[in-house]
Tab-separated table of C-alpha atoms in Angstrom:
chain	number	residue	atom	x	y	z
A	1	MET	CA	-13.074	-6.357	-59.839
A	2	ASN	CA	-15.042	-3.220	-60.743
A	3	ASN	CA	-18.966	-3.864	-60.909
A	4	ILE	CA	-18.775	-7.399	-59.514
A	5	THR	CA	-21.101	-7.843	-56.951
A	6	LEU	CA	-19.854	-10.124	-54.260
A	7	ALA	CA	-22.306	-11.809	-51.765
A	8	PRO	CA	-22.726	-10.265	-48.370
A	9	VAL	CA	-20.791	-11.990	-45.413
A	10	GLN	CA	-22.770	-12.512	-42.434
A	11	THR	CA	-20.776	-14.180	-39.891
A	12	ASP	CA	-22.521	-12.984	-36.962
A	13	GLN	CA	-26.091	-14.358	-38.041
A	14	PRO	CA	-27.498	-17.870	-37.376
A	15	SER	CA	-27.473	-20.165	-40.485
A	16	HIS	CA	-30.730	-21.404	-42.121
A	17	LEU	CA	-29.123	-24.046	-44.048
A	18	MET	CA	-29.706	-27.515	-43.373
A	19	PRO	CA	-26.448	-29.118	-41.828
A	20	VAL	CA	-26.030	-31.951	-44.513
A	21	PHE	CA	-22.659	-30.823	-45.529
A	22	GLY	CA	-19.400	-31.039	-43.467
A	23	ARG	CA	-18.187	-27.531	-44.463
A	24	GLN	CA	-14.285	-26.447	-44.490
A	25	PRO	CA	-13.674	-23.248	-42.851
A	26	ILE	CA	-13.319	-21.001	-45.852
A	27	SER	CA	-14.916	-19.383	-48.640
A	28	PHE	CA	-14.153	-17.860	-51.858
A	29	VAL	CA	-15.636	-14.851	-53.774
A	30	ARG	CA	-14.229	-15.425	-57.204
A	31	GLY	CA	-12.236	-17.418	-59.462
A	32	GLN	CA	-9.990	-17.426	-62.396
A	33	GLY	CA	-8.893	-20.385	-64.552
A	34	ALA	CA	-7.154	-23.027	-62.240
A	35	TYR	CA	-7.524	-20.625	-59.386
A	36	LEU	CA	-9.636	-19.550	-56.461
A	37	TYR	CA	-9.503	-16.570	-54.505
A	38	THR	CA	-10.830	-15.526	-50.670
A	39	GLU	CA	-12.225	-12.084	-50.046
A	40	ASP	CA	-8.870	-10.968	-49.174
A	41	GLY	CA	-7.610	-11.896	-52.286
A	42	THR	CA	-5.418	-14.876	-51.187
A	43	GLU	CA	-5.052	-17.377	-54.233
A	44	TYR	CA	-5.608	-21.034	-54.102
A	45	LEU	CA	-4.559	-23.667	-56.621
A	46	ASP	CA	-7.805	-25.353	-57.376
A	47	ALA	CA	-6.960	-29.356	-58.001
A	48	LEU	CA	-10.413	-30.469	-57.229
A	49	THR	CA	-12.617	-28.131	-59.456
A	50	GLY	CA	-15.692	-28.487	-57.756
A	51	ILE	CA	-15.483	-32.249	-57.470
A	52	ALA	CA	-14.411	-32.763	-61.443
A	53	VAL	CA	-17.099	-29.644	-62.538
A	54	CYS	CA	-15.216	-26.776	-63.766
A	55	GLY	CA	-13.208	-28.699	-66.228
A	56	LEU	CA	-12.645	-25.297	-68.317
A	57	GLY	CA	-11.671	-23.456	-64.990
A	58	HIS	CA	-13.586	-20.435	-63.308
A	59	ALA	CA	-14.927	-17.648	-65.009
A	60	HIS	CA	-13.868	-18.649	-68.577
A	61	PRO	CA	-14.750	-15.257	-70.881
A	62	VAL	CA	-16.382	-17.377	-73.698
A	63	ILE	CA	-18.785	-19.301	-71.117
A	64	ALA	CA	-19.592	-16.311	-69.324
A	65	GLU	CA	-20.139	-14.142	-72.310
A	66	ALA	CA	-22.535	-16.869	-73.595
A	67	ILE	CA	-24.666	-17.021	-70.002
A	68	ALA	CA	-25.019	-13.615	-69.958
A	69	GLU	CA	-25.965	-13.292	-73.294
A	70	GLN	CA	-28.754	-15.933	-73.219
A	71	ALA	CA	-29.736	-14.769	-70.030
A	72	ALA	CA	-30.582	-11.717	-71.149
A	73	THR	CA	-32.345	-13.078	-74.464
A	74	LEU	CA	-34.428	-16.209	-73.106
A	75	ILE	CA	-33.709	-18.452	-69.975
A	76	HIS	CA	-36.689	-21.116	-70.186
A	77	THR	CA	-40.003	-21.760	-72.093
A	78	SER	CA	-40.334	-25.440	-71.059
A	79	ASN	CA	-40.622	-28.452	-73.281
A	80	LEU	CA	-44.207	-27.979	-74.315
A	81	PHE	CA	-42.344	-25.940	-77.318
A	82	GLU	CA	-39.233	-26.675	-79.589
A	83	VAL	CA	-36.148	-25.053	-77.602
A	84	PRO	CA	-33.446	-24.881	-80.305
A	85	TRP	CA	-30.673	-24.383	-78.178
A	86	GLN	CA	-31.578	-27.842	-76.754
A	87	THR	CA	-31.763	-29.534	-80.333
A	88	ALA	CA	-28.221	-28.144	-81.229
A	89	ALA	CA	-26.632	-29.261	-77.910
A	90	ALA	CA	-28.061	-32.671	-78.336
A	91	GLN	CA	-26.308	-32.787	-81.769
A	92	LYS	CA	-23.297	-31.832	-80.496
A	93	LEU	CA	-22.958	-34.101	-77.375
A	94	ALA	CA	-24.121	-36.996	-79.866
A	95	GLU	CA	-21.384	-36.289	-82.093
A	96	VAL	CA	-18.793	-36.455	-79.300
A	97	SER	CA	-20.639	-39.396	-77.149
A	98	GLY	CA	-21.513	-41.417	-80.209
A	99	MET	CA	-24.826	-42.078	-78.834
A	100	GLU	CA	-28.287	-41.651	-80.519
A	101	GLU	CA	-31.070	-40.469	-78.255
A	102	ILE	CA	-30.129	-37.724	-75.269
A	103	PHE	CA	-32.349	-36.547	-72.575
A	104	PHE	CA	-30.834	-33.739	-70.554
A	105	SER	CA	-31.468	-33.795	-66.808
A	106	ASN	CA	-30.474	-31.656	-64.125
A	107	SER	CA	-27.838	-33.607	-62.103
A	108	GLY	CA	-25.878	-36.992	-62.134
A	109	ALA	CA	-28.149	-38.509	-60.008
A	110	GLU	CA	-30.977	-37.307	-62.243
A	111	SER	CA	-29.262	-38.714	-65.214
A	112	ASN	CA	-28.744	-42.035	-63.170
A	113	GLU	CA	-32.306	-42.192	-62.095
A	114	GLY	CA	-33.179	-41.954	-65.744
A	115	ALA	CA	-30.997	-44.851	-66.696
A	116	ILE	CA	-32.393	-47.048	-63.808
A	117	LYS	CA	-35.767	-46.243	-65.293
A	118	ILE	CA	-34.627	-47.372	-68.845
A	119	ALA	CA	-33.307	-50.639	-67.810
A	120	ARG	CA	-36.655	-51.108	-65.851
A	121	LYS	CA	-38.518	-50.294	-68.771
A	122	PHE	CA	-36.665	-52.347	-71.135
A	123	GLY	CA	-37.041	-55.294	-68.873
A	124	HIS	CA	-40.736	-54.788	-68.652
A	125	MET	CA	-40.710	-54.801	-72.807
A	126	GLN	CA	-39.099	-58.211	-72.637
A	127	GLY	CA	-41.625	-59.605	-70.307
A	128	VAL	CA	-39.477	-59.564	-67.035
A	129	ALA	CA	-41.891	-58.760	-64.296
A	130	THR	CA	-39.081	-57.777	-61.409
A	131	PRO	CA	-36.286	-56.708	-63.590
A	132	LYS	CA	-32.875	-56.648	-61.644
A	133	ILE	CA	-30.014	-54.307	-62.442
A	134	ILE	CA	-26.212	-55.539	-61.591
A	135	VAL	CA	-24.030	-53.024	-60.073
A	136	ALA	CA	-20.626	-52.872	-58.425
A	137	GLU	CA	-19.414	-52.497	-54.875
A	138	HIS	CA	-17.708	-49.641	-53.595
A	139	SER	CA	-19.689	-47.520	-56.573
A	140	PHE	CA	-21.299	-44.322	-56.293
A	141	HIS	CA	-24.667	-43.343	-58.360
A	142	GLY	CA	-26.018	-40.437	-56.294
A	143	ARG	CA	-28.205	-39.704	-53.256
A	144	THR	CA	-31.719	-40.093	-54.742
A	145	MET	CA	-33.692	-43.055	-53.505
A	146	ALA	CA	-33.016	-45.234	-56.473
A	147	THR	CA	-29.329	-44.122	-57.101
A	148	LEU	CA	-29.024	-44.416	-53.377
A	149	SER	CA	-30.247	-47.956	-53.526
A	150	ALA	CA	-27.486	-48.438	-56.307
A	151	THR	CA	-24.727	-47.112	-54.545
A	152	GLY	CA	-22.355	-49.540	-53.107
A	153	ASN	CA	-21.951	-47.488	-49.709
A	154	LYS	CA	-23.501	-48.699	-46.537
A	155	LYS	CA	-22.538	-45.301	-44.974
A	156	VAL	CA	-24.597	-42.855	-47.332
A	157	GLN	CA	-27.395	-45.702	-47.144
A	158	GLU	CA	-27.529	-45.946	-43.372
A	159	GLY	CA	-31.018	-44.430	-42.029
A	160	PHE	CA	-33.141	-44.492	-45.486
A	161	GLY	CA	-34.286	-47.960	-45.505
A	162	PRO	CA	-36.373	-49.648	-46.723
A	163	LEU	CA	-34.152	-49.124	-49.979
A	164	VAL	CA	-35.380	-49.514	-53.469
A	165	GLU	CA	-35.168	-53.254	-54.629
A	166	GLY	CA	-33.849	-54.829	-57.822
A	167	PHE	CA	-30.199	-54.530	-57.525
A	168	ILE	CA	-27.612	-57.004	-57.508
A	169	ARG	CA	-24.210	-56.264	-56.163
A	170	VAL	CA	-20.901	-57.652	-57.336
A	171	PRO	CA	-17.342	-56.844	-56.930
A	172	PHE	CA	-16.029	-54.125	-59.180
A	173	GLY	CA	-14.053	-55.711	-62.063
A	174	ASP	CA	-15.186	-59.372	-61.111
A	175	ILE	CA	-16.770	-60.669	-64.308
A	176	GLU	CA	-17.080	-64.318	-62.930
A	177	ALA	CA	-19.336	-62.808	-60.290
A	178	ILE	CA	-21.291	-61.424	-63.151
A	179	GLN	CA	-21.587	-64.511	-64.725
A	180	GLU	CA	-22.545	-66.433	-61.720
A	181	ALA	CA	-25.220	-63.550	-60.983
A	182	ALA	CA	-26.748	-64.433	-64.624
A	183	ILE	CA	-26.773	-68.181	-63.706
A	184	ASN	CA	-28.752	-67.516	-60.375
A	185	HIS	CA	-30.982	-64.419	-61.497
A	186	PRO	CA	-32.970	-64.866	-64.666
A	187	ASP	CA	-34.374	-61.465	-64.312
A	188	ILE	CA	-31.558	-59.505	-64.818
A	189	VAL	CA	-31.998	-57.000	-67.584
A	190	ALA	CA	-28.794	-54.734	-67.316
A	191	VAL	CA	-25.402	-54.013	-65.530
A	192	PHE	CA	-24.739	-50.531	-64.366
A	193	VAL	CA	-20.848	-49.337	-63.587
A	194	GLU	CA	-18.469	-46.514	-63.576
A	195	PRO	CA	-15.734	-47.051	-65.834
A	196	ILE	CA	-13.438	-45.501	-62.911
A	197	GLN	CA	-14.798	-45.541	-59.479
A	198	GLY	CA	-14.261	-41.771	-58.048
A	199	GLU	CA	-15.741	-41.710	-54.824
A	200	GLY	CA	-14.663	-45.103	-54.276
A	201	GLY	CA	-11.193	-44.250	-54.284
A	202	VAL	CA	-10.093	-43.658	-58.050
A	203	ASN	CA	-10.515	-47.164	-58.588
A	204	THR	CA	-9.773	-48.773	-62.140
A	205	ALA	CA	-10.814	-52.918	-62.385
A	206	PRO	CA	-7.674	-55.034	-62.092
A	207	GLN	CA	-8.107	-55.847	-66.132
A	208	GLY	CA	-8.224	-51.885	-66.704
A	209	PHE	CA	-10.621	-50.838	-69.449
A	210	SER	CA	-10.642	-54.431	-70.676
A	211	TYR	CA	-13.428	-55.013	-67.944
A	212	LEU	CA	-16.162	-52.735	-70.030
A	213	GLU	CA	-15.125	-55.097	-73.097
A	214	GLU	CA	-16.125	-58.112	-71.042
A	215	ILE	CA	-18.964	-56.475	-69.815
A	216	ARG	CA	-20.133	-55.594	-73.254
A	217	GLN	CA	-19.882	-59.089	-74.398
A	218	LEU	CA	-21.808	-60.570	-71.550
A	219	CYS	CA	-24.620	-57.900	-72.101
A	220	ASN	CA	-24.628	-58.935	-75.764
A	221	GLN	CA	-25.186	-62.594	-74.898
A	222	HIS	CA	-27.872	-62.346	-72.510
A	223	ASN	CA	-29.507	-59.367	-74.147
A	224	TRP	CA	-29.012	-56.802	-71.400
A	225	LEU	CA	-28.640	-53.176	-71.590
A	226	MET	CA	-24.721	-51.996	-70.771
A	227	MET	CA	-24.954	-48.804	-68.904
A	228	LEU	CA	-22.219	-46.571	-67.791
A	229	ASP	CA	-22.305	-43.824	-65.163
A	230	GLU	CA	-19.865	-41.389	-66.494
A	231	VAL	CA	-20.898	-38.551	-64.620
A	232	GLN	CA	-17.339	-37.937	-63.238
A	233	THR	CA	-15.105	-39.550	-65.972
A	234	GLY	CA	-16.988	-37.765	-68.614
A	235	ASN	CA	-16.639	-34.756	-70.519
A	236	GLY	CA	-12.507	-35.244	-71.189
A	237	ARG	CA	-11.993	-35.922	-67.759
A	238	THR	CA	-9.770	-39.034	-68.396
A	239	GLY	CA	-8.207	-38.015	-71.731
A	240	LYS	CA	-11.114	-39.184	-73.927
A	241	TYR	CA	-14.514	-37.533	-74.058
A	242	PHE	CA	-15.790	-40.308	-72.510
A	243	ALA	CA	-14.093	-42.782	-70.522
A	244	TYR	CA	-15.656	-45.866	-72.391
A	245	GLN	CA	-13.591	-44.349	-75.683
A	246	HIS	CA	-10.276	-45.867	-74.121
A	247	THR	CA	-12.009	-49.170	-75.617
A	248	ASN	CA	-13.808	-50.379	-79.193
A	249	ILE	CA	-17.086	-50.865	-77.297
A	250	VAL	CA	-20.072	-48.546	-77.082
A	251	PRO	CA	-22.712	-48.870	-74.242
A	252	ASP	CA	-26.363	-48.892	-74.665
A	253	VAL	CA	-26.969	-46.162	-71.902
A	254	LEU	CA	-24.747	-43.447	-70.974
A	255	THR	CA	-25.093	-41.113	-68.072
A	256	THR	CA	-23.003	-37.968	-67.385
A	257	ALA	CA	-23.186	-34.197	-65.562
A	258	LYS	CA	-20.489	-32.773	-63.772
A	259	GLY	CA	-18.106	-31.248	-66.503
A	260	LEU	CA	-21.241	-31.010	-69.009
A	261	GLY	CA	-21.895	-27.630	-67.670
A	262	ASN	CA	-18.791	-26.349	-66.104
A	263	GLY	CA	-20.396	-25.169	-62.802
A	264	PHE	CA	-23.972	-24.802	-64.513
A	265	PRO	CA	-26.308	-27.775	-63.032
A	266	ILE	CA	-27.271	-29.943	-65.883
A	267	GLY	CA	-26.675	-33.617	-66.935
A	268	ALA	CA	-27.696	-36.141	-69.501
A	269	VAL	CA	-28.988	-39.784	-69.873
A	270	MET	CA	-27.992	-40.979	-73.585
A	271	THR	CA	-28.983	-44.134	-75.291
A	272	GLN	CA	-27.968	-46.023	-78.345
A	273	GLY	CA	-28.318	-49.485	-79.693
A	274	ARG	CA	-30.731	-51.416	-77.110
A	275	GLY	CA	-31.431	-48.389	-75.198
A	276	VAL	CA	-33.131	-46.555	-78.349
A	277	GLY	CA	-36.803	-46.409	-78.165
A	278	VAL	CA	-37.346	-47.469	-74.664
A	279	LEU	CA	-38.612	-44.360	-73.290
A	280	THR	CA	-41.354	-42.544	-75.018
A	281	ALA	CA	-43.977	-39.650	-74.729
A	282	GLY	CA	-45.039	-39.511	-70.938
A	283	ASN	CA	-42.578	-42.138	-69.702
A	284	HIS	CA	-40.131	-39.371	-68.184
A	285	GLY	CA	-39.698	-35.512	-68.060
A	286	SER	CA	-38.315	-33.064	-65.944
A	287	THR	CA	-39.252	-29.147	-66.150
A	288	TYR	CA	-35.972	-27.837	-66.256
A	289	SER	CA	-34.832	-30.508	-68.929
A	290	GLY	CA	-32.861	-28.577	-71.683
A	291	THR	CA	-33.451	-25.176	-71.176
A	292	ALA	CA	-32.399	-22.613	-73.662
A	293	LEU	CA	-29.713	-21.210	-71.333
A	294	GLY	CA	-28.494	-24.554	-69.909
A	295	SER	CA	-28.519	-26.149	-73.410
A	296	ARG	CA	-26.544	-23.186	-74.806
A	297	ILE	CA	-23.728	-23.595	-72.081
A	298	VAL	CA	-23.672	-27.150	-72.984
A	299	TYR	CA	-23.242	-26.172	-76.663
A	300	THR	CA	-20.383	-23.612	-75.887
A	301	ILE	CA	-18.400	-26.080	-73.759
A	302	ILE	CA	-18.437	-28.971	-76.126
A	303	ASP	CA	-17.659	-26.219	-78.771
A	304	LEU	CA	-14.693	-24.839	-76.850
A	305	MET	CA	-13.426	-28.258	-75.754
A	306	GLN	CA	-13.274	-29.162	-79.847
A	307	LYS	CA	-11.848	-25.677	-80.801
A	308	GLU	CA	-9.007	-25.893	-78.213
A	309	ASN	CA	-8.100	-29.329	-78.171
A	310	ILE	CA	-9.023	-29.726	-74.339
A	311	VAL	CA	-9.061	-33.722	-74.235
A	312	ALA	CA	-5.809	-33.966	-75.736
A	313	ASN	CA	-4.291	-31.706	-73.019
A	314	ALA	CA	-6.220	-33.467	-70.222
A	315	ALA	CA	-4.485	-36.766	-71.798
A	316	GLU	CA	-0.979	-35.201	-72.365
A	317	LYS	CA	-0.696	-33.369	-69.056
A	318	GLY	CA	-2.342	-36.295	-66.978
A	319	ALA	CA	0.211	-38.409	-68.060
A	320	TYR	CA	2.814	-35.895	-66.986
A	321	ILE	CA	1.605	-35.367	-63.633
A	322	VAL	CA	1.050	-39.306	-62.969
A	323	GLU	CA	4.953	-39.795	-64.183
A	324	GLN	CA	5.962	-37.182	-62.235
A	325	LEU	CA	4.471	-38.257	-58.957
A	326	ARG	CA	5.422	-41.693	-59.406
A	327	THR	CA	8.971	-40.656	-59.609
A	328	GLN	CA	9.214	-38.243	-57.400
A	329	LEU	CA	7.304	-40.207	-54.667
A	330	ALA	CA	8.760	-43.647	-55.398
A	331	GLU	CA	10.477	-43.803	-51.892
A	332	GLN	CA	7.066	-43.092	-50.049
A	333	ASN	CA	5.056	-46.249	-50.671
A	334	VAL	CA	2.369	-44.830	-52.330
A	335	THR	CA	0.381	-46.171	-55.182
A	336	VAL	CA	-0.554	-43.200	-58.450
A	337	ARG	CA	-3.252	-44.494	-60.397
A	338	GLY	CA	-5.787	-42.753	-62.920
A	339	PHE	CA	-6.261	-41.803	-66.499
A	340	GLY	CA	-6.093	-38.260	-67.703
A	341	LEU	CA	-6.963	-35.486	-65.093
A	342	MET	CA	-8.665	-37.994	-62.859
A	343	ILE	CA	-5.930	-38.877	-60.560
A	344	GLY	CA	-5.650	-41.058	-57.178
A	345	ILE	CA	-3.085	-41.207	-54.726
A	346	GLU	CA	-3.136	-43.885	-52.318
A	347	LEU	CA	-1.214	-43.602	-49.251
A	348	PRO	CA	-0.277	-46.162	-46.945
A	349	LYS	CA	-2.320	-44.557	-44.227
A	350	PRO	CA	-5.611	-42.598	-43.439
A	351	CYS	CA	-4.687	-38.826	-44.597
A	352	GLY	CA	-8.224	-36.908	-44.421
A	353	GLU	CA	-6.242	-34.147	-42.463
A	354	LEU	CA	-4.189	-33.891	-45.754
A	355	VAL	CA	-7.311	-31.592	-46.879
A	356	ASN	CA	-6.750	-28.945	-44.116
A	357	ILE	CA	-2.888	-28.971	-44.487
A	358	ALA	CA	-2.915	-28.656	-48.271
A	359	ARG	CA	-5.192	-25.856	-48.094
A	360	ASP	CA	-3.591	-23.685	-45.248
A	361	GLU	CA	0.179	-24.464	-45.627
A	362	TYR	CA	0.317	-24.905	-49.206
A	363	LYS	CA	-2.640	-22.874	-50.956
A	364	MET	CA	-4.194	-25.854	-52.521
A	365	ILE	CA	-7.573	-27.389	-52.999
A	366	ILE	CA	-7.482	-31.154	-52.993
A	367	ASN	CA	-9.855	-34.091	-51.671
A	368	VAL	CA	-9.408	-37.163	-49.894
A	369	THR	CA	-11.778	-40.218	-50.880
A	370	ALA	CA	-12.025	-43.555	-49.522
A	371	GLY	CA	-10.077	-42.641	-46.245
A	372	ASN	CA	-6.603	-42.876	-47.867
A	373	VAL	CA	-6.548	-41.386	-51.337
A	374	VAL	CA	-5.684	-38.143	-52.497
A	375	ARG	CA	-7.956	-37.413	-55.350
A	376	LEU	CA	-6.959	-34.553	-58.079
A	377	LEU	CA	-9.482	-33.279	-60.573
A	378	PRO	CA	-7.486	-30.286	-61.812
A	379	THR	CA	-8.587	-28.160	-64.690
A	380	LEU	CA	-8.534	-29.733	-67.943
A	381	ASN	CA	-6.987	-26.943	-69.853
A	382	ILE	CA	-4.197	-26.984	-67.094
A	383	ASN	CA	-1.238	-25.433	-68.544
A	384	GLN	CA	2.720	-26.736	-68.144
A	385	GLN	CA	3.262	-24.215	-65.155
A	386	GLN	CA	0.584	-24.854	-63.029
A	387	ALA	CA	1.013	-28.817	-63.576
A	388	ASP	CA	4.492	-28.151	-62.293
A	389	GLN	CA	2.920	-25.756	-59.530
A	390	LEU	CA	0.717	-28.638	-58.567
A	391	ILE	CA	3.106	-31.518	-58.760
A	392	GLU	CA	5.632	-29.522	-56.358
A	393	ARG	CA	3.037	-28.584	-53.708
A	394	LEU	CA	1.524	-32.051	-53.808
A	395	VAL	CA	5.038	-33.506	-53.567
A	396	LYS	CA	6.111	-31.477	-50.679
A	397	LEU	CA	2.923	-32.107	-48.761
A	398	ILE	CA	3.062	-36.077	-48.976
A	399	LYS	CA	6.740	-36.308	-48.015
A	400	THR	CA	6.120	-34.260	-45.297
A	401	TYR	CA	3.499	-35.901	-43.808
A	402	LEU	CA	4.692	-39.614	-44.724
A	403	ALA	CA	8.150	-38.410	-42.979
């Protein structure tokens, strides 16, 4: 703790923050690997990692060193100039993603905005005056106006009308609904879905990842763009570098963020196939796109993921955790699902209060989404001892709650 400056605690001062977050009554002053610590030194097992962000854990020494060194060298020059670290990071990301063109954004929502712009531009290039994009019910793509409109959650849309037009909503996993939409809407130009719906309850399609293969076939048939939102499922989270790699297909447009920067705000929208060359000079941009600092962080993280076999660890530990939870909670009428270290435990009743109980009584940070799904997003480099610790605490928590 020597030479570390902590933020001042001002509990007696009025807050000037806009009240848009429902905050828990706790704050953390430091982290180390899979753990977070309050000011008094109390340790919490972090099974949420900033909502799938800190995949390599907190205060990773290699990432910290890269940040410090780059911050002391050069943070930003703008895209008026060549940015060597940006070029290097794009090369690394192309290697692990299978994509050809990459634009660095600042968040998942911005990446998805880029995807929507690509779809519309693609449509206009085909002579479609009012291009439409198929999206899924219960999806979550962000909170900007276009991504909010694409999102399948009326609660987060409420109060922000009129929404952006041009989205056709179908049930997640329903290929027949997409086929029907194709008949009724000749101006469709793209399908945009999450391989696994994170905010929607860690939902996989009924037919599993073959859903993506079926979408790919339809997109090929109709000359549509296949676009995947891998903001949450990407960067090793599901036991593959990107979730679509559980199949043999490749999307035309791929978006990501969250684990891409391990806590540093950076995302990417990527293209290959039909998506290549759609956006050209002047079509898109961002002041902070691929700064020297952000790009070096991305490069360092991908390099670490490759050298330390992080994705394989996520697959192995995720399968172990799922198996143990299914076995130890077999009599509790719960459903355990997910891939890699993106895991959902659906309970037979609403369980939002488990967030506070887990934190206060079990010193564990979890999340509840869709009302009754405990969502686990632990560090991708979680070790066996930490995995067992997570299982033990979680099983006790759920058994006690459902008793």
